[in-house]
Short mmCIF file of N, CA and C in Angstrom, two decimals:
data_model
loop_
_atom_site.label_atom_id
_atom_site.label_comp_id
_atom_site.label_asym_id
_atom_site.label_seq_id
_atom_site.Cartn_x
_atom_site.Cartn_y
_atom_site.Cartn_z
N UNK A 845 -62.85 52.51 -163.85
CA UNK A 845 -62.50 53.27 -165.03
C UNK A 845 -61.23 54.06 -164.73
N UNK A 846 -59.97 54.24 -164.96
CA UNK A 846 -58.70 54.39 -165.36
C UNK A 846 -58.40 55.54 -166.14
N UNK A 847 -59.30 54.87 -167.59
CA UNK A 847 -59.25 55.98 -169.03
C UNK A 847 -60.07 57.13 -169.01
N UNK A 848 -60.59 58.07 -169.38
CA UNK A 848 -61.43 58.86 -169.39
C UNK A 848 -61.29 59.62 -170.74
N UNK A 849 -60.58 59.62 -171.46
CA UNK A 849 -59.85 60.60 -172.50
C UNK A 849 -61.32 59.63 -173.54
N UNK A 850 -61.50 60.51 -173.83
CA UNK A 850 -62.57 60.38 -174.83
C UNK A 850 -64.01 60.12 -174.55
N UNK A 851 -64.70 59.86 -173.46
CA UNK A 851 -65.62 59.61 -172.67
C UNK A 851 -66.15 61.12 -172.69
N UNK A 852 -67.71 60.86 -172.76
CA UNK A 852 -68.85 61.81 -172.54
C UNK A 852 -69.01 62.28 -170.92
N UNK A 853 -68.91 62.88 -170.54
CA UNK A 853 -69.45 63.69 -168.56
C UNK A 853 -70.23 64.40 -168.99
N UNK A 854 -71.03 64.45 -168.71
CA UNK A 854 -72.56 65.31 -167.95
C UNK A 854 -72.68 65.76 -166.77
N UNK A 855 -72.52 67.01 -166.39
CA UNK A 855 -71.96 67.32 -165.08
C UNK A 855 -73.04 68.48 -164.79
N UNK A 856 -73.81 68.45 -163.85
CA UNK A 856 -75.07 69.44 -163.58
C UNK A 856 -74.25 70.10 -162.67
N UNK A 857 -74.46 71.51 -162.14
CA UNK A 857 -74.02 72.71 -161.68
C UNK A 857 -72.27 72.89 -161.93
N UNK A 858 -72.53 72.81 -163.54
CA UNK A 858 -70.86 72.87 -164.03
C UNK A 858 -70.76 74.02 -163.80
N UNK A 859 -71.58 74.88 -163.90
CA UNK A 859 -71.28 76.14 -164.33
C UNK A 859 -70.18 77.29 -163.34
N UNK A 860 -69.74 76.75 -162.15
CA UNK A 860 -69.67 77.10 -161.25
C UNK A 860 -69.32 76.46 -160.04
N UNK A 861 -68.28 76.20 -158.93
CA UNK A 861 -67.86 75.82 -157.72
C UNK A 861 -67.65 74.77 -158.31
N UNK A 862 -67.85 73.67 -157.66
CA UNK A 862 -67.37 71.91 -157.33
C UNK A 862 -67.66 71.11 -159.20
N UNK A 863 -68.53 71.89 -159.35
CA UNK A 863 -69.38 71.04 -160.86
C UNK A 863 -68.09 71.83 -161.99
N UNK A 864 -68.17 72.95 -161.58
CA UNK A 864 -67.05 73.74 -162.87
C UNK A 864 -65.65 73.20 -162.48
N UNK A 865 -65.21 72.67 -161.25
CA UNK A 865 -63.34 71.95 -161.10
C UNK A 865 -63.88 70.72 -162.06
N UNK A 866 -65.34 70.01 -161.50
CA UNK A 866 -65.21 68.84 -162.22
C UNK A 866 -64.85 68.62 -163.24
N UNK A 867 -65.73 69.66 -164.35
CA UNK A 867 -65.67 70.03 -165.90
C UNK A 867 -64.24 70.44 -166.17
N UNK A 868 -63.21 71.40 -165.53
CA UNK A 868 -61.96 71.74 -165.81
C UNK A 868 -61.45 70.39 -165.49
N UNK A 869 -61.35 69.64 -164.66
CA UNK A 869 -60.45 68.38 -164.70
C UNK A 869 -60.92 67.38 -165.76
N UNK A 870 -61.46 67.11 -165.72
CA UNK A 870 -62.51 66.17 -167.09
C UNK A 870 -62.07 66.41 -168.30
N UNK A 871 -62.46 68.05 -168.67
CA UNK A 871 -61.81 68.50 -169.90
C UNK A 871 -60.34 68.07 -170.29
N UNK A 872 -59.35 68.85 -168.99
CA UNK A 872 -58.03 68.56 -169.33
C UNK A 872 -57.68 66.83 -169.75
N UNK A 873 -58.18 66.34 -169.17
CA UNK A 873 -57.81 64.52 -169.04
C UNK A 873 -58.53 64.38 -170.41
N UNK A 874 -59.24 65.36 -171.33
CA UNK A 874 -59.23 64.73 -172.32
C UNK A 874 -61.46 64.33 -172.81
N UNK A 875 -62.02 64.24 -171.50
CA UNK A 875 -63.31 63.89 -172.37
C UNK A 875 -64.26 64.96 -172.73
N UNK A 876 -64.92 64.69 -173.63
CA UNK A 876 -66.39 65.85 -174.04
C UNK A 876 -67.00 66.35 -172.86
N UNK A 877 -66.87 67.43 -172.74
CA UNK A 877 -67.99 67.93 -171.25
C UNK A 877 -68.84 68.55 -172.23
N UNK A 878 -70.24 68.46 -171.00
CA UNK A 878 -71.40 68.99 -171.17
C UNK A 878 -71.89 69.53 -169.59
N UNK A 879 -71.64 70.49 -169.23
CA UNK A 879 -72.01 71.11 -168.74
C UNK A 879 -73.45 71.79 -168.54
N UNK A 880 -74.16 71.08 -167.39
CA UNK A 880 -75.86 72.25 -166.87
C UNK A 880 -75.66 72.71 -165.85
N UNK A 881 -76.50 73.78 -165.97
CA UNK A 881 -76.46 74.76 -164.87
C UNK A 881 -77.90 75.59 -165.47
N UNK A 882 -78.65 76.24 -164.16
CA UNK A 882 -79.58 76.47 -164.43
C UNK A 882 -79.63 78.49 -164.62
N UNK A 883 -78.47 78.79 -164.52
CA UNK A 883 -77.83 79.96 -164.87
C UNK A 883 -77.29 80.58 -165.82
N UNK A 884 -77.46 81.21 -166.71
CA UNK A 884 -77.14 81.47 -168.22
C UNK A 884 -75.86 81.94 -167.87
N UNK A 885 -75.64 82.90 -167.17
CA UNK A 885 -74.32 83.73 -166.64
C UNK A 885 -73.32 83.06 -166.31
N UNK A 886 -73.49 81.62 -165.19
CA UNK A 886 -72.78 81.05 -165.27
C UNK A 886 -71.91 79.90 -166.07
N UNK A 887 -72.76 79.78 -166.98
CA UNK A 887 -73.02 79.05 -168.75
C UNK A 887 -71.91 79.95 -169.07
N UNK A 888 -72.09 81.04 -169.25
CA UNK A 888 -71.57 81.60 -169.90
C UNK A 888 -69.99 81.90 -169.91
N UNK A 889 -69.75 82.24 -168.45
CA UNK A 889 -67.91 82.09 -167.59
C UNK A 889 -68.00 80.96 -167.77
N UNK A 890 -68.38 80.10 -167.38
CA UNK A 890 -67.60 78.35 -167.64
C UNK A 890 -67.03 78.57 -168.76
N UNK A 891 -67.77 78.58 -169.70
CA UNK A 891 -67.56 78.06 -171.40
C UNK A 891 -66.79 78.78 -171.99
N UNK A 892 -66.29 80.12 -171.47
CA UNK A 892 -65.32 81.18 -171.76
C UNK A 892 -63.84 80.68 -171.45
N UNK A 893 -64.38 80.24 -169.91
CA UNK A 893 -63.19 79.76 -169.05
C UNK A 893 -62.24 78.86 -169.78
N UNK A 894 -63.57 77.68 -169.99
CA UNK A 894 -62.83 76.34 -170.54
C UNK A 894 -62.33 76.40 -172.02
N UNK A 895 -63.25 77.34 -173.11
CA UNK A 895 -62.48 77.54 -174.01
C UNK A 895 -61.13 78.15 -173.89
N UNK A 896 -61.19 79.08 -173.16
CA UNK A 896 -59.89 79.47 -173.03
C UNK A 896 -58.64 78.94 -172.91
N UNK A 897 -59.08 77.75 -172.28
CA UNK A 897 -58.02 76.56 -172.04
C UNK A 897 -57.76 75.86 -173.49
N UNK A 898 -58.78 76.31 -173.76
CA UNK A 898 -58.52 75.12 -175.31
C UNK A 898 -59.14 73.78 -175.12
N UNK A 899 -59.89 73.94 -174.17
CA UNK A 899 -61.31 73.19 -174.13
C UNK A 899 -62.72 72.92 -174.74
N UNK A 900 -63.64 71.85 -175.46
CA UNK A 900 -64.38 71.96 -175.84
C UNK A 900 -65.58 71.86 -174.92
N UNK A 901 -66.41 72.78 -174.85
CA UNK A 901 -67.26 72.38 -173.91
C UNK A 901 -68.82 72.73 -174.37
N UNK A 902 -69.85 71.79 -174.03
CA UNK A 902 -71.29 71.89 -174.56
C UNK A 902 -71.92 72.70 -173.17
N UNK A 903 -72.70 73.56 -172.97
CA UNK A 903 -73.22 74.57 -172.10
C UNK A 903 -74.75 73.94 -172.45
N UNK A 904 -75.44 73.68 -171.19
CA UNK A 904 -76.61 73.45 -171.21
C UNK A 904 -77.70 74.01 -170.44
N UNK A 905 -78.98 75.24 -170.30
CA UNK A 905 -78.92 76.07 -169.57
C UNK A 905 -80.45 74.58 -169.34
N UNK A 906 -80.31 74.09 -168.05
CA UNK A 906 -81.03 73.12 -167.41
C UNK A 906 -81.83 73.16 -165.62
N UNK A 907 -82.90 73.07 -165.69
CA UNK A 907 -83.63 73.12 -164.30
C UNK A 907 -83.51 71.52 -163.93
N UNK A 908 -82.67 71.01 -163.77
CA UNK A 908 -82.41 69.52 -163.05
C UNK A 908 -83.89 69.07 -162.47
N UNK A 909 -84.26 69.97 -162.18
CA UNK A 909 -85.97 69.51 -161.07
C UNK A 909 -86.88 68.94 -161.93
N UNK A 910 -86.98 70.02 -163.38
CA UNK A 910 -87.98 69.48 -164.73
C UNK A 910 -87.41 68.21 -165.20
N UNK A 911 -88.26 67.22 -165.12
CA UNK A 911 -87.92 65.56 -166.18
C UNK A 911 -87.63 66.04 -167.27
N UNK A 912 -88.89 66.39 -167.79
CA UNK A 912 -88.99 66.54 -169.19
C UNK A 912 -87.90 67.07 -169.57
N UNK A 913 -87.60 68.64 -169.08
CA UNK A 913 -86.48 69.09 -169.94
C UNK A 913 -85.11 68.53 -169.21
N UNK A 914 -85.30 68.30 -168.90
CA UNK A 914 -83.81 67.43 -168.43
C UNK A 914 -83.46 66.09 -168.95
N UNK A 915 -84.60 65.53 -169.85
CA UNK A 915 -84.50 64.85 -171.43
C UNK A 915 -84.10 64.95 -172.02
N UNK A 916 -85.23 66.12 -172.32
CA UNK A 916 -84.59 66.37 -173.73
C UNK A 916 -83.20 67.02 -173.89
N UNK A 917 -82.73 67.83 -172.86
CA UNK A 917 -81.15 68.10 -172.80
C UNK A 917 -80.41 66.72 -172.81
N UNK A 918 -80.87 66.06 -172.00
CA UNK A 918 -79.61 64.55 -172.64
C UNK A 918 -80.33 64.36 -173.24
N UNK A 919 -81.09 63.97 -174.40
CA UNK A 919 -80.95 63.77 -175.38
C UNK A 919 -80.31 64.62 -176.24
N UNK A 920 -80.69 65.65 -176.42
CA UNK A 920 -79.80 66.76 -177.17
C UNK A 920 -78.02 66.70 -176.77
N UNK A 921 -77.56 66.56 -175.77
CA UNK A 921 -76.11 66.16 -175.74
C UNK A 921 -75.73 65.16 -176.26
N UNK A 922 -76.45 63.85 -176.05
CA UNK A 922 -76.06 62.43 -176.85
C UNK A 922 -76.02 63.01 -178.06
N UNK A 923 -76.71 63.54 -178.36
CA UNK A 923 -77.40 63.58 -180.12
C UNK A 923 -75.40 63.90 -180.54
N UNK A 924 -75.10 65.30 -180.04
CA UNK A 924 -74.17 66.60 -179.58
C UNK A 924 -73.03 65.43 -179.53
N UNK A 925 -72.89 65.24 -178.58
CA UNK A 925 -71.26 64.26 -178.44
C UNK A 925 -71.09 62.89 -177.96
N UNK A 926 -72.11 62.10 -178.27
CA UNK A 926 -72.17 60.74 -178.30
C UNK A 926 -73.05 60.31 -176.76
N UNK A 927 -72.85 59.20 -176.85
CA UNK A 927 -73.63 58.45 -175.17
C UNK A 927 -72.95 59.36 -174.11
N UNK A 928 -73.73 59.14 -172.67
CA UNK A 928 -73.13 60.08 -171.47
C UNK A 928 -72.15 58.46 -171.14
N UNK A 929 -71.14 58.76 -170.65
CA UNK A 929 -70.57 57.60 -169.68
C UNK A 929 -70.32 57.53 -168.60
N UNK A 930 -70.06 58.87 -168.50
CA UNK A 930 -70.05 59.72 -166.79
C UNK A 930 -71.06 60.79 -166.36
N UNK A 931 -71.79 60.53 -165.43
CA UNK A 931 -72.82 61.51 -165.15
C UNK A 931 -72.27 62.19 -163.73
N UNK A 932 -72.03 63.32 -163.50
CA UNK A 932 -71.77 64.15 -162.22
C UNK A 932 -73.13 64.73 -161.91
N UNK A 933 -74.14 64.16 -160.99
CA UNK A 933 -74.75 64.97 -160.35
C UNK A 933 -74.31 66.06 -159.25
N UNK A 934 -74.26 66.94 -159.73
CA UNK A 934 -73.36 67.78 -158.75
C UNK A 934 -74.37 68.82 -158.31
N UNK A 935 -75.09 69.69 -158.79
CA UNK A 935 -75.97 70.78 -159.05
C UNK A 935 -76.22 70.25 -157.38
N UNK A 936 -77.07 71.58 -156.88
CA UNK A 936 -77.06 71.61 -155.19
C UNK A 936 -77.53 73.07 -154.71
N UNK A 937 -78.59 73.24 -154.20
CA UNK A 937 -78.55 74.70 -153.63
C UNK A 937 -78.97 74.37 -151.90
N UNK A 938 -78.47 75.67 -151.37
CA UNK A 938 -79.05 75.67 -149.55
C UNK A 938 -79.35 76.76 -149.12
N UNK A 939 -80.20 76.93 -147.77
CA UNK A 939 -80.17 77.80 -147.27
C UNK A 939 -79.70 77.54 -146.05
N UNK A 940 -79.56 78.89 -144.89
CA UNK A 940 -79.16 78.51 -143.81
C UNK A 940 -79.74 79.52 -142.76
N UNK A 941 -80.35 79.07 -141.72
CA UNK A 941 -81.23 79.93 -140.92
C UNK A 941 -82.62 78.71 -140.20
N UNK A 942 -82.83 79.11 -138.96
CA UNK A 942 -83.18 78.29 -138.09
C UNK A 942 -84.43 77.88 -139.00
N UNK A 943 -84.77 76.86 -138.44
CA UNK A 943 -85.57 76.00 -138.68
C UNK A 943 -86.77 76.16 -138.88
N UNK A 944 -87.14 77.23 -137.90
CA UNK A 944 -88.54 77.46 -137.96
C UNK A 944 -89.38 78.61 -138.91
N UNK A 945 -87.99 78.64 -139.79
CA UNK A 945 -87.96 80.16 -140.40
C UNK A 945 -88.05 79.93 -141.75
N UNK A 946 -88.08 78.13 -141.60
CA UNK A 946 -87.70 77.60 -143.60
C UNK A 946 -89.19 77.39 -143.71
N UNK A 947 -89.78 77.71 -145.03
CA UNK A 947 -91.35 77.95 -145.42
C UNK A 947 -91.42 76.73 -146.37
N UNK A 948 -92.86 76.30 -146.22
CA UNK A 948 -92.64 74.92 -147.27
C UNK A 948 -91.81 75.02 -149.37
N UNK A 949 -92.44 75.95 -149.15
CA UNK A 949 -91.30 76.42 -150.80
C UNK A 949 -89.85 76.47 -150.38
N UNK A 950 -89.44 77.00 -148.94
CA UNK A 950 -88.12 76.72 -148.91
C UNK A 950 -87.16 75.01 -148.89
N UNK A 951 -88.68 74.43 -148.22
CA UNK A 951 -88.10 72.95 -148.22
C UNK A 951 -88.38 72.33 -149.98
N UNK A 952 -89.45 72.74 -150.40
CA UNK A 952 -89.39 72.01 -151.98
C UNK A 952 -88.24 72.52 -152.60
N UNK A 953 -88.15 73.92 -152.81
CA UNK A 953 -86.77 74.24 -153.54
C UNK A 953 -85.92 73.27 -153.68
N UNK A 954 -85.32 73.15 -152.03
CA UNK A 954 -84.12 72.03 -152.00
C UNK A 954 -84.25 70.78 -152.29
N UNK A 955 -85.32 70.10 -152.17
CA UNK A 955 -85.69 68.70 -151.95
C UNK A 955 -85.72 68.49 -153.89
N UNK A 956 -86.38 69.65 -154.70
CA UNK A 956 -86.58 69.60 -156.00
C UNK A 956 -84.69 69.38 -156.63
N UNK A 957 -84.49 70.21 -156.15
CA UNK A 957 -83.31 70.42 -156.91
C UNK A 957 -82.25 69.80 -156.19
N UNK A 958 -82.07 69.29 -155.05
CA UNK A 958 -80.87 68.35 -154.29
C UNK A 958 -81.29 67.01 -154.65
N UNK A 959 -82.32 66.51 -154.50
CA UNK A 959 -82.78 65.25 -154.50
C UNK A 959 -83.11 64.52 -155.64
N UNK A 960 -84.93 65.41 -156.55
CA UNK A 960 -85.34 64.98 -157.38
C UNK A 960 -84.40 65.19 -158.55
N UNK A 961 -83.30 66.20 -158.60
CA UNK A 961 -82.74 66.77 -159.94
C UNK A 961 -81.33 65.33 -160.14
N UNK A 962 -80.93 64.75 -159.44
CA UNK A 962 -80.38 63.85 -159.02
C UNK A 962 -80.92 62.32 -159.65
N UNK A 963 -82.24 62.24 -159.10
CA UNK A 963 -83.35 61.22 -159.19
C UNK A 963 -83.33 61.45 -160.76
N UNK A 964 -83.48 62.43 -161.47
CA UNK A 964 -84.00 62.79 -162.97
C UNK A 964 -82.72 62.26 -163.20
N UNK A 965 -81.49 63.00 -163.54
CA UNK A 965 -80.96 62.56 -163.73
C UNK A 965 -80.42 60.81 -164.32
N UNK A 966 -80.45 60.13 -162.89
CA UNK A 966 -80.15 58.44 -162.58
C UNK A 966 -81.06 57.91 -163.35
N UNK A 967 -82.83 58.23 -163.49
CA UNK A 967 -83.76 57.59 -164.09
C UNK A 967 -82.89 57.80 -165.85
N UNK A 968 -82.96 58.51 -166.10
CA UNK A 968 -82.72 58.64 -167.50
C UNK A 968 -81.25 58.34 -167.87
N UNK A 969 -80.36 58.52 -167.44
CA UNK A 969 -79.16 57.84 -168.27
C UNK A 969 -78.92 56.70 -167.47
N UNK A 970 -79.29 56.43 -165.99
CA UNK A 970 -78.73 54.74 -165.94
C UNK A 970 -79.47 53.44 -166.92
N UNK A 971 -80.53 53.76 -167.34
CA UNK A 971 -80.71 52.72 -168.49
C UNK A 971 -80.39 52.85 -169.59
N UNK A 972 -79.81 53.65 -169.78
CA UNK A 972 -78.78 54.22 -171.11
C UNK A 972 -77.60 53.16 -170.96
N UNK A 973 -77.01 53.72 -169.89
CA UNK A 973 -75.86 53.05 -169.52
C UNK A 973 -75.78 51.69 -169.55
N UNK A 974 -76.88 51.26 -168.74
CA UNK A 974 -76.99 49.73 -168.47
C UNK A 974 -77.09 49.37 -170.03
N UNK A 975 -78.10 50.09 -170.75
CA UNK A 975 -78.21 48.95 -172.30
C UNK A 975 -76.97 48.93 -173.01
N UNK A 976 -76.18 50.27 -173.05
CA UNK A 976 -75.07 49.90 -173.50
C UNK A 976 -74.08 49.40 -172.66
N UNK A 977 -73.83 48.89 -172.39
CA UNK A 977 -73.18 47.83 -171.32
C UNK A 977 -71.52 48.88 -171.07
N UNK A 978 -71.76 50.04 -171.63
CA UNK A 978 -70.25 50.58 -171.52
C UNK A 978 -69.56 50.48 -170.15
N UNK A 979 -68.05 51.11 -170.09
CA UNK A 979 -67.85 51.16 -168.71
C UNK A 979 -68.21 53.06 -168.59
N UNK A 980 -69.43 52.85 -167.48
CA UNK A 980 -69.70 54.02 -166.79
C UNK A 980 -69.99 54.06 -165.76
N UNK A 981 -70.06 55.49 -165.05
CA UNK A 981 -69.85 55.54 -163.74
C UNK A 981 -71.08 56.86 -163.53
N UNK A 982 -71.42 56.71 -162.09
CA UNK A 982 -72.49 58.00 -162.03
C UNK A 982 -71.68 58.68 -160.58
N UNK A 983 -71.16 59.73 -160.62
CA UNK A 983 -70.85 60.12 -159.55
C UNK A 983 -71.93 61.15 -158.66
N UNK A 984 -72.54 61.10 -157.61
CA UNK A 984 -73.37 62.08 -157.06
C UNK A 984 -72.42 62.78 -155.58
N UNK A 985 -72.88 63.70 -155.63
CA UNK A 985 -72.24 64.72 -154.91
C UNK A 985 -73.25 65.06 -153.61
N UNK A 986 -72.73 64.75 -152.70
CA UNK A 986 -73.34 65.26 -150.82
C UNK A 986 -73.05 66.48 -150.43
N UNK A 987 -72.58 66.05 -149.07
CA UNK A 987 -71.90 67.09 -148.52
C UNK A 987 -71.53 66.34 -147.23
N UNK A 988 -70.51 66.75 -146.49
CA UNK A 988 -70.24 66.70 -145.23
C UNK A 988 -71.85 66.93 -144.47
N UNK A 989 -72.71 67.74 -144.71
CA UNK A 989 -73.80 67.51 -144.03
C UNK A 989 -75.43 66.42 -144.44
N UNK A 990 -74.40 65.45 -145.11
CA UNK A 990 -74.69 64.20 -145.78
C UNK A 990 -74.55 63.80 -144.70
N UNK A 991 -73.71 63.53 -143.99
CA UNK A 991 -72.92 62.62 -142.86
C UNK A 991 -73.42 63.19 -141.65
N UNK A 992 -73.40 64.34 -140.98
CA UNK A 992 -73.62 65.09 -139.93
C UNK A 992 -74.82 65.98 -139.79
N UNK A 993 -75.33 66.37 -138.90
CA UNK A 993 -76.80 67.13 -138.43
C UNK A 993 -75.84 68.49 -139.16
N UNK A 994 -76.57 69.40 -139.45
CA UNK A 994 -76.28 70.52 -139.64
C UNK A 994 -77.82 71.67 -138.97
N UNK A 995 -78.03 71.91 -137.62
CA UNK A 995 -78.82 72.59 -137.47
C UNK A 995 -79.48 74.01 -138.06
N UNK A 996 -78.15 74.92 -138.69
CA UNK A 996 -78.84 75.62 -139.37
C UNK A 996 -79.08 75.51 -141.13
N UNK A 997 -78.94 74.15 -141.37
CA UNK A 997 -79.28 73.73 -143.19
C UNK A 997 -80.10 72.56 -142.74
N UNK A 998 -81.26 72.54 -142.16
CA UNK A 998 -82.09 71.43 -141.26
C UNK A 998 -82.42 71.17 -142.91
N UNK A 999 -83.12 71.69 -144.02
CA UNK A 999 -83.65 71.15 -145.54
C UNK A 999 -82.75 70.69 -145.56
N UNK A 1000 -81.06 71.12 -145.97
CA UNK A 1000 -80.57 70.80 -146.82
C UNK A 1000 -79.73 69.83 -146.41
N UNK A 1001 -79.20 69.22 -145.09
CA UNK A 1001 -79.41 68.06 -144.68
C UNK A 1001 -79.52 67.03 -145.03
N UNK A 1002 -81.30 67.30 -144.58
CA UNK A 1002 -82.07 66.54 -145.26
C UNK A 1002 -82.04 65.82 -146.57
N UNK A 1003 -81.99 66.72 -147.63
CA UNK A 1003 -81.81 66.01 -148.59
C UNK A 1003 -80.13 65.38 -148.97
N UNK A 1004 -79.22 65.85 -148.30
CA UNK A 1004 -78.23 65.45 -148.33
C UNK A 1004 -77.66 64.04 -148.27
N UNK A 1005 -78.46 63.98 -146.95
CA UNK A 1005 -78.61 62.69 -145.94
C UNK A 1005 -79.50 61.45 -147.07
N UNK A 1006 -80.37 62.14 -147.50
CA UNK A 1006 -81.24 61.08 -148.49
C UNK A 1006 -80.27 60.65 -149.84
N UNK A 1007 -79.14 62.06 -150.51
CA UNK A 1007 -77.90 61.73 -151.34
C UNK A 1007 -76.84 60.62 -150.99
N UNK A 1008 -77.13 60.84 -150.08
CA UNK A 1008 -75.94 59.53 -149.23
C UNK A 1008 -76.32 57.92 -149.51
N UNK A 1009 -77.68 57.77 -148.90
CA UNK A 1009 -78.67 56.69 -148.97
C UNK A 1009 -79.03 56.43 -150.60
N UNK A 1010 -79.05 57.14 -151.23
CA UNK A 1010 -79.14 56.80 -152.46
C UNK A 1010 -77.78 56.49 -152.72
N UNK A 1011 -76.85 57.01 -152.94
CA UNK A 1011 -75.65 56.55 -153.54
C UNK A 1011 -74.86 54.92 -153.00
N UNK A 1012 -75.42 54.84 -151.74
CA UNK A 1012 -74.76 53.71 -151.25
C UNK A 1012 -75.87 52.75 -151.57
N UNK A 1013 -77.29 52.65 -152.19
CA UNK A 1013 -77.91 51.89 -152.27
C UNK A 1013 -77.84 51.72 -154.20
N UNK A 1014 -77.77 52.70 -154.58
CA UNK A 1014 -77.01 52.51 -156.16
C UNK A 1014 -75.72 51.78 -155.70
N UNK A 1015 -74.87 51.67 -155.13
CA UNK A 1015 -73.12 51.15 -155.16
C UNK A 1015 -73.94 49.60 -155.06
#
């Protein structure tokens, strides 16, 4: 894909760092953003931001981890600004501190929201995609500790490492 100027992005943790450049570059080149983030506040500066630019942008306040509502939000964006064509899984949280110190809620947190929010995601618009045969693309987002041990993000790693393996087994 080349064109982008008119194309739908769906970009989870727009609201903010790596997901909000995405949404500012996206915008400028021209396609509909829709922006989630599971932060109202940060909903809120994005969409200020990007209007400001003279950007249109859809704000979606989304828990990536929940299926359900992470449905019905794409559905509610399709409805909003047509099919997704580009999906940015970007959304991502970590902690950092030895190992023996992360509590099993500290490992679901991450695993919910690095992994499964990702997984939600791919389940629901790659057969979107596929039926409409458009040209789309799903970009998912790692980290350098995708690739490498990171002893004190031993969770987040983890699920990193599993972002990797998924993306090269989607390619």
């Amino acid at each position: 894909m080349t064109q982008v100027a008119g194309k739908v992005a769906f970009i989870t943790g727009g609201g903010s760092g790596v997901g909000f450049g995405q949404a500012s570059v996206f915008a400028a080149a021209g396609c509909k953003i829709a922006i989630a983030d599971i932060r109202q506040d940060h909903l809120n500066e994005a969409r200020q931001k990007l209007e400001a630019a003279g950007r249109e942008v859809l704000a979606v306040k989304l828990d990536i981890s929940d299926s359900k509502a992470y449905r019905r939000a794409a559905d509610n964006v399709e409805k909003s600004l047509g099919p997704v064509q580009l999906l940015f899984n970007t959304a991502g949280v970590s902690q950092f501190g030895p190992i023996q110190d992360a509590t099993r809620e500290d490992w679901e947190w991450q695993i919910n929201v690095n992994l499964w929010g990702m997984i939600n995601g791919i389940q629901i618009f790659l057969p979107r995609m596929l039926e409409r045969g458009d040209d789309c693309h799903i970009v998912n987002t790692a980290s350098l500790a995708g690739l490498l041990g990171a002893p004190f993000m031993v969770p987040y790693a983890a699920t990193k490492h599993a972002v990797v393996g998924l993306s090269k087994s989607l390619r």
